[in-house]
Short mmCIF file of C-alpha atoms and ligand atoms in Angstrom, two decimals:
data_model
loop_
_atom_site.label_atom_id
_atom_site.label_comp_id
_atom_site.label_asym_id
_atom_site.label_seq_id
_atom_site.Cartn_x
_atom_site.Cartn_y
_atom_site.Cartn_z
CA MET A 919 13.71 23.08 4.82
CA THR A 920 16.10 22.25 7.60
CA ILE A 921 16.26 19.07 9.59
CA ASN A 922 14.68 20.94 12.46
CA ASP A 923 11.64 21.83 10.44
CA ARG A 924 11.29 18.20 9.57
CA ILE A 925 11.25 17.12 13.16
CA ASN A 926 8.94 19.93 14.03
CA PHE A 927 6.43 18.92 11.45
CA GLY A 928 6.77 15.45 12.80
CA SER A 929 6.14 16.04 16.42
CA LYS A 930 2.78 17.60 15.67
CA LEU A 931 1.74 14.92 13.25
CA GLY A 932 -1.15 12.76 14.31
CA VAL A 933 0.87 9.61 14.06
CA VAL A 934 -1.86 7.07 13.73
CA ALA A 935 -3.58 9.24 11.16
CA ALA A 936 -0.38 9.64 9.15
CA ALA A 937 0.68 6.01 9.23
CA ALA A 938 -2.86 4.84 8.62
CA GLY A 939 -3.13 7.36 5.80
CA SER A 940 -0.10 5.77 4.23
CA ALA A 941 -1.32 2.22 4.77
CA VAL A 942 -4.95 2.64 3.78
CA GLY A 943 -5.15 3.29 0.09
CA LEU A 944 -5.72 1.66 -3.24
CA GLY A 945 -4.02 -1.39 -1.78
CA ASN A 946 -7.04 -2.08 0.39
CA ILE A 947 -9.89 -1.25 -1.91
CA TRP A 948 -8.51 -1.83 -5.38
CA ARG A 949 -5.67 -4.30 -5.04
CA PHE A 950 -6.77 -6.55 -2.18
CA PRO A 951 -10.10 -7.61 -3.73
CA TYR A 952 -8.66 -8.37 -7.14
CA GLU A 953 -5.65 -10.24 -5.74
CA LEU A 954 -8.05 -12.25 -3.61
CA GLY A 955 -10.24 -12.91 -6.63
CA GLN A 956 -7.30 -14.07 -8.71
CA ASN A 957 -5.93 -16.25 -5.96
CA GLY A 958 -8.93 -18.33 -5.11
CA GLY A 959 -10.76 -16.43 -2.35
CA GLY A 960 -10.94 -17.70 1.24
CA ALA A 961 -7.61 -19.52 1.34
CA PHE A 962 -5.85 -16.35 0.20
CA LEU A 963 -7.57 -14.42 2.98
CA ILE A 964 -6.25 -16.79 5.64
CA ILE A 965 -2.68 -16.68 4.36
CA TYR A 966 -2.95 -12.93 4.05
CA LEU A 967 -4.00 -12.60 7.69
CA LEU A 968 -1.15 -14.86 8.80
CA CYS A 969 1.31 -12.71 6.88
CA VAL A 970 -0.11 -9.53 8.41
CA ILE A 971 0.21 -10.87 11.95
CA LEU A 972 3.47 -12.80 11.76
CA LEU A 973 5.40 -10.63 9.30
CA GLY A 974 3.62 -7.32 8.88
CA MET A 975 3.16 -6.28 12.49
CA PRO A 976 6.71 -7.06 13.67
CA ILE A 977 8.26 -5.46 10.59
CA MET A 978 6.16 -2.32 10.96
CA LEU A 979 7.27 -2.07 14.58
CA SER A 980 10.89 -2.51 13.49
CA GLU A 981 10.56 0.22 10.89
CA PHE A 982 9.12 2.61 13.47
CA ILE A 983 11.95 1.79 15.87
CA ILE A 984 14.63 2.30 13.23
CA GLY A 985 13.14 5.62 12.17
CA ARG A 986 12.48 7.01 15.60
CA THR A 987 15.86 5.96 16.97
CA GLY A 988 17.72 7.08 13.86
CA GLN A 989 15.79 10.35 13.50
CA ALA A 990 16.39 10.43 9.76
CA ASN A 991 15.24 9.22 6.36
CA ALA A 992 15.23 5.54 5.37
CA ALA A 993 18.94 5.35 4.53
CA GLY A 994 20.13 7.95 7.04
CA SER A 995 18.53 6.10 9.93
CA PHE A 996 20.50 2.95 9.10
CA LYS A 997 23.68 5.02 8.83
CA LYS A 998 23.15 6.38 12.33
CA LEU A 999 22.32 3.01 13.83
CA ALA A 1000 25.07 1.06 12.09
CA PRO A 1001 27.82 3.55 11.26
CA GLY A 1002 30.42 2.42 8.79
CA GLN A 1003 28.35 -0.54 7.64
CA LYS A 1004 26.40 -1.18 4.51
CA TRP A 1005 22.91 -1.38 6.03
CA TRP A 1006 21.97 2.02 4.58
CA ILE A 1007 21.69 0.26 1.22
CA VAL A 1008 18.40 -1.19 2.49
CA GLY A 1009 17.14 2.38 2.76
CA LEU A 1010 18.47 3.28 -0.65
CA MET A 1011 16.72 0.25 -2.10
CA GLY A 1012 13.55 1.60 -0.49
CA VAL A 1013 13.92 4.91 -2.29
CA PHE A 1014 14.21 3.05 -5.57
CA THR A 1015 11.23 0.85 -4.67
CA SER A 1016 9.22 3.96 -3.90
CA PHE A 1017 9.73 5.22 -7.46
CA LEU A 1018 8.61 1.92 -8.94
CA ILE A 1019 5.51 1.71 -6.73
CA MET A 1020 4.57 5.25 -7.66
CA GLY A 1021 5.09 4.26 -11.30
CA PHE A 1022 1.93 2.18 -11.34
CA TYR A 1023 0.12 3.58 -8.30
CA VAL A 1024 -0.40 6.95 -9.96
CA VAL A 1025 -2.08 5.25 -12.91
CA VAL A 1026 -4.79 3.78 -10.71
CA SER A 1027 -4.97 7.03 -8.73
CA GLY A 1028 -5.65 8.74 -12.04
CA TRP A 1029 -8.49 6.28 -12.69
CA THR A 1030 -10.13 7.41 -9.45
CA LEU A 1031 -10.18 10.98 -10.79
CA GLU A 1032 -11.83 9.81 -14.01
CA TYR A 1033 -14.41 7.93 -11.96
CA ILE A 1034 -15.17 10.97 -9.83
CA VAL A 1035 -16.03 12.77 -13.04
CA GLN A 1036 -18.11 9.85 -14.28
CA ALA A 1037 -19.94 9.67 -10.95
CA VAL A 1038 -20.66 13.39 -10.95
CA SER A 1039 -21.99 13.24 -14.50
CA ASN A 1040 -24.18 10.29 -13.54
CA GLN A 1041 -22.61 7.84 -15.98
CA PHE A 1042 -23.31 4.63 -14.09
CA ILE A 1043 -27.06 4.74 -14.27
CA ASN A 1044 -28.86 2.20 -16.47
CA LYS A 1045 -25.66 0.55 -17.65
CA ASP A 1046 -25.26 -3.19 -17.49
CA THR A 1047 -22.07 -4.97 -16.53
CA ALA A 1048 -20.94 -5.49 -20.11
CA THR A 1049 -21.31 -1.80 -20.86
CA LEU A 1050 -19.50 -0.75 -17.69
CA SER A 1051 -16.64 -3.12 -18.52
CA ARG A 1052 -16.40 -1.71 -21.98
CA VAL A 1053 -16.41 1.86 -20.70
CA PHE A 1054 -13.58 1.00 -18.34
CA ALA A 1055 -11.59 -0.86 -20.99
CA ASP A 1056 -11.96 1.96 -23.50
CA PHE A 1057 -10.84 4.50 -20.95
CA SER A 1058 -7.96 2.62 -19.34
CA THR A 1059 -6.44 1.41 -22.61
CA GLY A 1060 -6.75 4.87 -24.11
CA THR A 1061 -3.69 7.06 -24.53
CA LEU A 1062 -4.27 10.66 -23.64
CA ARG A 1063 -7.02 10.69 -21.03
CA PRO A 1064 -5.37 8.40 -18.44
CA ILE A 1065 -2.11 10.33 -18.86
CA ILE A 1066 -3.85 13.62 -18.21
CA TRP A 1067 -5.32 12.21 -14.99
CA ILE A 1068 -1.94 10.84 -13.89
CA THR A 1069 -0.47 14.29 -14.39
CA VAL A 1070 -3.25 16.01 -12.48
CA PHE A 1071 -2.94 13.55 -9.63
CA MET A 1072 0.84 13.87 -9.48
CA ILE A 1073 0.60 17.65 -9.43
CA ILE A 1074 -1.76 17.45 -6.46
CA THR A 1075 0.59 15.08 -4.61
CA ALA A 1076 3.65 17.20 -5.35
CA THR A 1077 1.92 20.42 -4.32
CA ILE A 1078 0.89 18.99 -0.98
CA VAL A 1079 4.33 17.60 -0.23
CA LEU A 1080 5.93 20.86 -1.35
CA ALA A 1081 3.64 23.09 0.66
CA GLY A 1082 4.30 20.85 3.63
CA VAL A 1083 0.60 20.69 4.37
CA GLN A 1084 0.65 16.98 5.05
CA LYS A 1085 -0.44 17.84 8.52
CA GLY A 1086 -3.66 19.30 7.19
CA ILE A 1087 -4.21 16.29 5.02
CA GLU A 1088 -3.52 13.86 7.81
CA ARG A 1089 -5.77 15.78 10.12
CA SER A 1090 -8.60 15.74 7.64
CA SER A 1091 -8.03 12.05 6.98
CA LYS A 1092 -8.92 11.56 10.64
CA PHE A 1093 -12.51 12.20 9.76
CA LEU A 1094 -12.35 11.16 6.11
CA MET A 1095 -11.21 7.67 7.03
CA PRO A 1096 -14.23 6.94 9.23
CA LEU A 1097 -16.40 8.33 6.46
CA LEU A 1098 -14.78 5.95 3.99
CA LEU A 1099 -15.47 3.16 6.45
CA ILE A 1100 -19.16 4.11 6.63
CA ILE A 1101 -19.49 4.17 2.86
CA ILE A 1102 -17.84 0.79 2.49
CA ILE A 1103 -20.15 -0.66 5.13
CA ALA A 1104 -23.20 0.78 3.35
CA LEU A 1105 -21.93 -0.66 0.08
CA GLY A 1106 -21.37 -3.98 1.79
CA ILE A 1107 -24.93 -4.07 3.09
CA ARG A 1108 -26.28 -3.36 -0.37
CA ALA A 1109 -24.00 -5.91 -1.99
CA VAL A 1110 -24.77 -8.72 0.46
CA THR A 1111 -28.48 -8.26 -0.06
CA LEU A 1112 -28.26 -8.49 -3.85
CA PRO A 1113 -29.75 -11.71 -5.25
CA GLY A 1114 -27.07 -14.39 -5.15
CA GLY A 1115 -24.80 -12.18 -3.08
CA ILE A 1116 -24.31 -14.89 -0.51
CA ASP A 1117 -22.15 -16.82 -2.99
CA GLY A 1118 -19.69 -13.97 -2.78
CA LEU A 1119 -19.45 -14.33 0.98
CA ARG A 1120 -18.91 -18.04 0.57
CA PHE A 1121 -16.09 -17.38 -1.88
CA LEU A 1122 -14.56 -14.97 0.58
CA PHE A 1123 -14.91 -16.85 3.84
CA LYS A 1124 -14.98 -20.50 2.89
CA PRO A 1125 -11.40 -21.43 2.21
CA ASP A 1126 -10.63 -24.04 -0.40
CA PHE A 1127 -7.18 -25.18 0.69
CA GLY A 1128 -6.75 -27.07 -2.54
CA LYS A 1129 -6.26 -23.72 -4.20
CA ILE A 1130 -3.11 -22.85 -2.29
CA THR A 1131 -0.08 -22.74 -4.54
CA SER A 1132 3.29 -21.08 -4.15
CA GLU A 1133 1.97 -18.24 -6.28
CA VAL A 1134 -1.00 -17.74 -3.95
CA VAL A 1135 1.26 -17.62 -0.90
CA LEU A 1136 3.66 -15.17 -2.51
CA SER A 1137 0.80 -12.97 -3.66
CA ALA A 1138 -0.70 -12.91 -0.17
CA MET A 1139 2.63 -11.98 1.37
CA GLY A 1140 3.24 -9.30 -1.26
CA GLN A 1141 -0.22 -7.91 -0.64
CA ALA A 1142 0.44 -7.74 3.11
CA PHE A 1143 3.64 -5.74 2.56
CA PHE A 1144 1.98 -3.54 0.02
CA SER A 1145 -1.10 -2.81 2.05
CA LEU A 1146 0.82 -2.00 5.22
CA SER A 1147 3.38 0.16 3.34
CA LEU A 1148 6.26 -2.04 4.50
CA GLY A 1149 9.68 -3.15 3.41
CA MET A 1150 10.86 0.01 1.74
CA GLY A 1151 11.42 2.57 4.46
CA CYS A 1152 8.09 4.34 4.34
CA MET A 1153 7.40 3.59 7.98
CA ILE A 1154 11.05 4.32 8.82
CA THR A 1155 10.63 7.79 7.38
CA TYR A 1156 7.32 8.31 9.18
CA GLY A 1157 8.80 6.74 12.31
CA SER A 1158 11.38 9.50 12.39
CA TYR A 1159 8.51 11.99 12.69
CA ILE A 1160 6.85 10.20 15.59
CA SER A 1161 7.19 11.90 18.95
CA LYS A 1162 9.06 10.06 21.68
CA LYS A 1163 5.90 10.09 23.76
CA THR A 1164 4.04 7.83 21.38
CA ASN A 1165 3.52 4.16 22.18
CA LEU A 1166 4.88 2.48 19.06
CA SER A 1167 3.46 -0.99 19.60
CA LYS A 1168 -0.01 0.38 20.20
CA THR A 1169 0.30 2.43 17.03
CA VAL A 1170 1.23 -0.68 15.07
CA VAL A 1171 -1.81 -2.54 16.37
CA GLN A 1172 -4.14 0.33 15.53
CA VAL A 1173 -2.79 0.91 12.05
CA THR A 1174 -2.75 -2.78 11.20
CA MET A 1175 -6.26 -3.36 12.44
CA LEU A 1176 -7.69 -0.39 10.60
CA ASP A 1177 -5.91 -1.38 7.40
CA THR A 1178 -7.08 -4.98 7.62
CA VAL A 1179 -10.67 -4.13 8.51
CA ILE A 1180 -10.94 -1.76 5.55
CA ALA A 1181 -9.54 -4.37 3.17
CA ILE A 1182 -11.93 -7.05 4.37
CA LEU A 1183 -14.91 -4.70 4.27
CA ALA A 1184 -13.97 -3.74 0.73
CA ALA A 1185 -13.98 -7.41 -0.20
CA ILE A 1186 -17.39 -7.83 1.47
CA ALA A 1187 -18.69 -4.96 -0.63
CA ILE A 1188 -17.28 -6.36 -3.84
CA PHE A 1189 -17.59 -10.15 -3.98
CA PRO A 1190 -21.31 -10.51 -3.32
CA ALA A 1191 -21.86 -8.03 -6.15
CA VAL A 1192 -19.37 -9.87 -8.35
CA PHE A 1193 -21.28 -13.12 -7.93
CA SER A 1194 -24.67 -11.51 -8.16
CA LEU A 1195 -23.80 -9.78 -11.41
CA GLY A 1196 -21.95 -12.72 -12.91
CA ILE A 1197 -18.60 -10.92 -13.09
CA ASN A 1198 -15.49 -13.09 -13.16
CA PRO A 1199 -13.83 -12.77 -9.72
CA ALA A 1200 -10.42 -13.32 -11.32
CA GLN A 1201 -11.01 -10.35 -13.59
CA GLY A 1202 -7.91 -8.46 -12.45
CA PRO A 1203 -7.19 -4.78 -11.85
CA GLU A 1204 -10.48 -3.59 -13.33
CA LEU A 1205 -12.56 -5.55 -10.80
CA VAL A 1206 -13.47 -2.66 -8.48
CA PHE A 1207 -14.02 -0.23 -11.31
CA ILE A 1208 -16.59 -2.37 -13.06
CA THR A 1209 -18.26 -3.91 -10.01
CA LEU A 1210 -18.95 -0.97 -7.73
CA PRO A 1211 -20.51 1.36 -10.32
CA ASN A 1212 -23.02 -1.43 -10.79
CA VAL A 1213 -23.78 -1.55 -7.09
CA PHE A 1214 -24.22 2.22 -6.99
CA ALA A 1215 -26.68 2.01 -9.84
CA HIS A 1216 -28.80 -0.33 -7.70
CA MET A 1217 -28.65 1.66 -4.50
CA PRO A 1218 -31.02 4.29 -3.16
CA GLY A 1219 -29.11 7.55 -3.29
CA GLY A 1220 -26.53 5.79 -5.45
CA TYR A 1221 -25.60 8.99 -7.22
CA VAL A 1222 -24.33 10.61 -4.03
CA TRP A 1223 -22.75 7.42 -2.67
CA ALA A 1224 -20.79 6.99 -5.87
CA ILE A 1225 -19.37 10.50 -5.79
CA LEU A 1226 -18.47 10.22 -2.13
CA PHE A 1227 -16.87 6.83 -2.65
CA PHE A 1228 -14.61 7.84 -5.51
CA VAL A 1229 -13.64 11.12 -3.86
CA LEU A 1230 -12.64 9.27 -0.72
CA LEU A 1231 -10.83 6.58 -2.69
CA CYS A 1232 -8.87 9.34 -4.35
CA VAL A 1233 -8.05 10.94 -0.99
CA ALA A 1234 -6.97 7.56 0.36
CA ALA A 1235 -4.68 7.18 -2.64
CA LEU A 1236 -3.36 10.67 -2.05
CA THR A 1237 -2.36 10.07 1.57
CA SER A 1238 -0.46 7.02 0.32
CA THR A 1239 1.33 8.76 -2.55
CA ILE A 1240 2.29 11.56 -0.15
CA SER A 1241 4.04 9.01 2.04
CA LEU A 1242 5.76 7.42 -0.95
CA LEU A 1243 7.00 10.76 -2.25
CA GLU A 1244 8.13 11.74 1.25
CA VAL A 1245 10.47 8.71 1.32
CA ILE A 1246 12.23 10.04 -1.78
CA VAL A 1247 12.22 13.68 -0.71
CA ALA A 1248 13.48 13.07 2.85
CA TYR A 1249 16.32 10.94 1.45
CA PHE A 1250 17.61 13.48 -1.07
CA VAL A 1251 17.11 16.48 1.19
CA GLU A 1252 18.96 14.95 4.13
CA GLU A 1253 21.62 12.91 2.40
CA TYR A 1254 22.46 15.18 -0.54
CA LYS A 1255 21.22 18.55 0.73
CA PHE A 1256 18.80 18.95 -2.17
CA HIS A 1257 16.30 21.76 -1.87
CA ARG A 1258 12.88 20.34 -1.24
CA ILE A 1259 11.47 21.91 -4.37
CA THR A 1260 14.27 20.60 -6.59
CA ILE A 1261 13.86 17.01 -5.56
CA ILE A 1262 10.08 17.22 -5.64
CA LEU A 1263 10.22 18.46 -9.24
CA LEU A 1264 12.78 15.86 -10.28
CA ALA A 1265 10.95 13.02 -8.56
CA THR A 1266 7.64 14.11 -10.05
CA ALA A 1267 9.16 14.11 -13.53
CA GLY A 1268 10.61 10.64 -12.98
CA ILE A 1269 7.35 9.28 -11.59
CA LEU A 1270 5.35 10.78 -14.45
CA PHE A 1271 7.67 9.06 -16.89
CA LEU A 1272 7.14 5.68 -15.21
CA GLY A 1273 3.42 6.38 -14.90
CA VAL A 1274 3.12 7.03 -18.62
CA LEU A 1275 5.01 3.81 -19.38
CA SER A 1276 2.65 1.87 -17.08
CA SER A 1277 -0.45 3.44 -18.48
CA LEU A 1278 0.53 2.89 -22.09
CA SER A 1279 1.45 -0.71 -21.31
CA LEU A 1280 -2.27 -1.35 -20.82
CA GLY A 1281 -3.09 0.08 -24.24
CA VAL A 1282 -0.97 0.86 -27.27
CA TRP A 1283 2.17 -0.66 -25.78
CA LYS A 1284 0.64 -3.84 -24.49
CA ASP A 1285 3.02 -5.85 -26.63
CA VAL A 1286 6.10 -4.32 -25.06
CA GLN A 1287 6.95 -6.99 -22.54
CA ILE A 1288 9.75 -7.58 -20.07
CA PHE A 1289 9.86 -10.97 -18.33
CA GLY A 1290 6.51 -11.60 -20.01
CA MET A 1291 4.91 -8.55 -18.40
CA GLY A 1292 3.99 -5.05 -19.44
CA PHE A 1293 5.38 -2.13 -17.43
CA PHE A 1294 2.31 -1.86 -15.20
CA SER A 1295 2.45 -5.48 -14.02
CA LEU A 1296 6.22 -5.43 -14.00
CA PHE A 1297 6.43 -2.51 -11.56
CA ASP A 1298 3.68 -4.06 -9.46
CA SER A 1299 5.15 -7.57 -9.31
CA LEU A 1300 8.76 -6.50 -8.93
CA THR A 1301 7.94 -4.32 -5.94
CA SER A 1302 5.39 -6.36 -4.02
CA LYS A 1303 6.75 -9.81 -4.80
CA ILE A 1304 10.48 -9.16 -4.59
CA LEU A 1305 11.69 -5.75 -3.44
CA MET A 1306 9.35 -5.23 -0.48
CA PRO A 1307 9.64 -8.76 0.94
CA VAL A 1308 13.43 -8.66 0.60
CA GLY A 1309 13.51 -5.21 2.19
CA GLY A 1310 11.28 -6.51 4.98
CA LEU A 1311 13.55 -9.50 5.49
CA LEU A 1312 16.60 -7.26 5.84
CA ILE A 1313 14.77 -4.95 8.23
CA ALA A 1314 13.77 -7.97 10.33
CA VAL A 1315 17.34 -9.29 10.35
CA PHE A 1316 18.73 -5.87 11.21
CA THR A 1317 16.44 -5.33 14.17
CA GLY A 1318 16.38 -8.98 15.22
CA TRP A 1319 20.10 -9.71 15.13
CA LYS A 1320 21.96 -6.46 14.96
CA LEU A 1321 20.30 -3.62 16.81
CA ASN A 1322 20.99 -3.28 20.51
CA LYS A 1323 18.14 -4.95 22.41
CA ASP A 1324 18.28 -2.58 25.37
CA SER A 1325 17.87 0.46 23.17
CA MET A 1326 14.99 -1.25 21.35
CA LEU A 1327 13.28 -1.99 24.64
CA GLU A 1328 13.85 1.59 25.68
CA GLU A 1329 12.15 2.81 22.47
CA LEU A 1330 9.22 0.50 23.08
CA SER A 1331 8.71 1.12 26.76
CA GLY A 1332 8.85 4.91 26.59
CA GLY A 1333 10.76 5.04 29.84
CA GLY A 1334 8.77 2.27 31.46
CA GLN A 1335 5.26 3.51 30.82
CA PHE A 1336 4.29 1.09 28.01
CA LYS A 1337 3.94 -2.67 28.02
CA THR A 1338 6.79 -4.66 26.51
CA ASN A 1339 5.82 -8.16 27.59
CA PHE A 1340 5.61 -9.20 23.92
CA PHE A 1341 9.28 -8.36 23.38
CA LYS A 1342 10.71 -11.90 23.39
CA PHE A 1343 8.07 -13.14 20.99
CA TYR A 1344 8.62 -10.11 18.79
CA ILE A 1345 12.36 -10.76 18.61
CA PHE A 1346 11.69 -14.42 17.89
CA LEU A 1347 9.50 -13.44 14.95
CA LEU A 1348 12.20 -11.10 13.66
CA ARG A 1349 15.08 -13.51 14.10
CA PHE A 1350 13.57 -16.70 12.82
CA VAL A 1351 10.03 -16.57 11.53
CA ALA A 1352 10.31 -13.59 9.19
CA PRO A 1353 13.66 -14.45 7.55
CA VAL A 1354 12.82 -18.12 7.10
CA ALA A 1355 9.26 -17.58 5.91
CA ILE A 1356 10.11 -14.79 3.49
CA SER A 1357 13.09 -16.66 2.00
CA LEU A 1358 11.14 -19.87 1.62
CA ILE A 1359 8.18 -18.16 0.01
CA ILE A 1360 10.36 -16.37 -2.52
CA LEU A 1361 12.59 -19.37 -3.24
CA ASN A 1362 9.59 -21.62 -3.57
CA GLN A 1363 8.04 -19.33 -6.11
CA LEU A 1364 11.25 -19.07 -8.11
CA GLY A 1365 11.19 -22.83 -8.28
CA LEU A 1366 14.50 -22.93 -6.46
CA SER A 1367 13.14 -25.11 -3.71
CA GLN A 1368 13.12 -28.14 -5.96
CA TRP A 1369 16.53 -27.28 -7.17
CA LEU A 1370 17.83 -26.98 -3.62
CA GLY A 1371 16.18 -30.26 -2.76
CA PHE A 1372 13.37 -29.38 -0.37
N1 LIG B 2243 -0.16 0.93 1.49
C1 LIG B 2243 -0.66 1.79 0.48
C2 LIG B 2243 -1.95 1.19 -0.05
O1 LIG B 2243 -2.40 0.21 0.45
C3 LIG B 2243 0.33 2.02 -0.62
C4 LIG B 2243 1.64 2.47 -0.11
C5 LIG B 2243 1.93 3.65 0.46
C6 LIG B 2243 2.80 1.70 -0.04
N2 LIG B 2243 3.23 3.66 0.87
C7 LIG B 2243 3.77 2.48 0.58
C8 LIG B 2243 3.07 0.42 -0.43
C9 LIG B 2243 5.01 1.97 0.82
C10 LIG B 2243 4.32 -0.08 -0.19
C11 LIG B 2243 5.28 0.67 0.44
O2 LIG B 2243 -2.53 1.69 -0.96
#
């Protein structure tokens, strides 16, 4: 595939659909609720929203600008914008981050395939919470079955990226996404009306500020980066495919709103059920997989809802893994002239290896620990709590301090047709708010703040 093909594919891509496809995924429906549950509920939600608005939106806009101005992959775009300097390393770091994210993301994506099968074979009916938890634990800590699903899922991702049919996928996600939204709303209505469901809403929307710790703040920030696909060049790569006619700031607002609404709706579907069923909200990664099957079992037409839900969850995961793989592929194809197929095969092999490590770390290898974590949590924490925020910080510094402001304004205004009255505030966020907030949050968590005397 030549560079021209790449741009071609890009100009026809429904940009909101593609970027939203990347952003909306397991991060919204699987990760957001359990992170919220583990971090005390309402207070986490508020900090999360602050991070989305003050860090996420400006950094997404910066990534789009870098990509569309640079017209290349994550590292290549930096090379074009800052020739002879080391900024491209930020892009390279993103490629590495992409591998690590995929390393645990495919495990959970594999779970969605298992749950499609369970839904189709009507496995949720007449099972109580304890049984559903046990079923999930037996499956996810098993050896062979999760690995088979990871492999199947990775083959699907690789085939789509190889065939270059992202466009088809993104186009279909234009109607699949609203469908997902409808299902989550229906689930939410059922969950809220369960006996005791209101306690879940209270947990979600009544912040207890006493619960805010440095860990909660870091987790909320990490979740914001993760959910919006930021800090590792994903939106730079997609930005390079965006046509010059597109209004970037409007795209950012649309993608961010959609992503945030879906996450909050997912939480509304889950927490009332969690409280109604007496599930521990701080359960962890299994939260969605043991809570929602229960809700389906208590819903008219639950059989069909369940199938639809897990199929759409799987598709949402797929549009995210496509974007992650594309970061790696675009980098190696453009920078090292790899054939698309070669790098897709190599990357898939590497990701499968990491995926197997992550999956086994929940079962037979749970005692293999690095920094007190198994591979699954290690890949997750390392990426969302360190690599993505640091990447985001560097992207903010690059666009805030380094990149030519006139050319940025030019990108944003589309030759004068789009509003840019937010520009000063945007640059202020990039120059000061993002670098200071991200550094403080990370330092604070590392305990360095005491050491540095603040
Ligand atoms: N944002 C996606 C989700 O919420 C996951 C994802 C896709 C991602 N691309 C990314 C996360 C890039 C971080 C960086 O499921």
